[in-house]
XYZ file of C-alpha atoms in Angstrom:
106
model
C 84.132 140.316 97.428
C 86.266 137.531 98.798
C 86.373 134.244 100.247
C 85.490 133.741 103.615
C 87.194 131.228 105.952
C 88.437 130.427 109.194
C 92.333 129.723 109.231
C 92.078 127.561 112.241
C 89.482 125.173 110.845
C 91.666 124.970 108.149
C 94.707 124.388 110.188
C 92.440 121.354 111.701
C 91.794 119.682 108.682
C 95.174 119.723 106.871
C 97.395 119.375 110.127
C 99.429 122.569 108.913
C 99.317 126.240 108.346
C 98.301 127.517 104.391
C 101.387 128.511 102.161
C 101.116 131.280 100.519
C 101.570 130.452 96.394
C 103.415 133.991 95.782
C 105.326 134.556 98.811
C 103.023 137.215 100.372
C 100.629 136.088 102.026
C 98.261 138.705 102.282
C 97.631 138.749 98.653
C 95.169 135.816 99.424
C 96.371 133.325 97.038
C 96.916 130.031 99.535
C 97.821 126.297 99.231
C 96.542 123.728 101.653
C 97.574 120.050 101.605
C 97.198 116.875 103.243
C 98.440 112.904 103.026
C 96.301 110.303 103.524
C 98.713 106.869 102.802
C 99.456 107.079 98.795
C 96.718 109.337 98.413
C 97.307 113.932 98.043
C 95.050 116.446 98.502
C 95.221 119.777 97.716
C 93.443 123.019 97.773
C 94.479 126.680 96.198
C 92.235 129.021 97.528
C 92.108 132.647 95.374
C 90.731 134.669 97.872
C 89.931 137.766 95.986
C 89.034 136.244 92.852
C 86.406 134.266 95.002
C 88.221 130.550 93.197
C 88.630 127.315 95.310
C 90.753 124.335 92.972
C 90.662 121.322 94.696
C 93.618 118.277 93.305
C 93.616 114.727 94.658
C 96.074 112.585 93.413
C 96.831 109.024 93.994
C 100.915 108.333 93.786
C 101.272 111.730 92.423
C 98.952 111.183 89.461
C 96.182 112.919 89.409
C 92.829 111.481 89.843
C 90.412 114.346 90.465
C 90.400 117.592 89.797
C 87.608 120.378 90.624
C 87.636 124.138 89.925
C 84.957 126.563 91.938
C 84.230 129.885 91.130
C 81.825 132.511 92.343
C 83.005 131.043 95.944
C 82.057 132.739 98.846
C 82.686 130.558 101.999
C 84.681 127.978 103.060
C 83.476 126.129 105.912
C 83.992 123.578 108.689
C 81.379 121.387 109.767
C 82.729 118.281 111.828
C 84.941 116.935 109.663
C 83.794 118.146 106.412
C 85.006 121.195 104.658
C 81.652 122.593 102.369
C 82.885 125.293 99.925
C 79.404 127.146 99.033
C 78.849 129.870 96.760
C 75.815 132.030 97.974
C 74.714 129.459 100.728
C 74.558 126.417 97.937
C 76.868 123.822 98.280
C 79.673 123.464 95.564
C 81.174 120.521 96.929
C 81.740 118.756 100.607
C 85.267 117.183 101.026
C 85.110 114.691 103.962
C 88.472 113.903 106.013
C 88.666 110.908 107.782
C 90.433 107.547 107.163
C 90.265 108.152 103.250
C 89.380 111.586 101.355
C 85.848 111.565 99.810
C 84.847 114.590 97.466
C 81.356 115.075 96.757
C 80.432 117.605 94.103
C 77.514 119.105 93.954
C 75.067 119.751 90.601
C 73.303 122.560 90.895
């Protein structure tokens, strides 16, 4: 099993391309990241282990961090990037002026 995701919605949201975290990039282990004024968010995506982490700091503290396994899709809706795990919604993380993260109990 594996993660499943579009690249270029990804590439939409974070205004650049993934890096890989061990210098090969088709091992599946990818970075994300994006600015928004003082505040950082980031998002390591372990594609064959099927784990999402998601880090949001504020002046390079951190302020929120979320860990998601059993993750089977990543997905783009509008401006909202849902990571589900067999169709149920882990967490939304909504891009726009500000970042808003929105785990989900379940």
């Amino acid at each position: 099993m594996f993660v499943k995701f579009e690249e270029q919605d990804l590439l939409e949201l974070f205004n650049s391309e993934g890096e890989s975290l061990t210098g090969n990039k088709d091992d599946g282990q990818l970075l994300y990241a994006s600015s928004i004024l003082e505040f950082s968010l980031s998002i390591y995506i372990r594609t064959y282990e099927q784990q999402v982490s998601l880090f949001l700091k504020y002046k390079g503290k951190d302020i929120f961090y979320g860990d998601f396994k059993n993750v089977d899709e990543i997905k783009k809706v509008d401006n909202i990037l849902r990571i589900l795990s067999d169709e149920k919604h882990l967490a939304n993380i909504t891009f726009g002026e500000e970042f808003i993260i929105d785990v989900k109990d379940e």
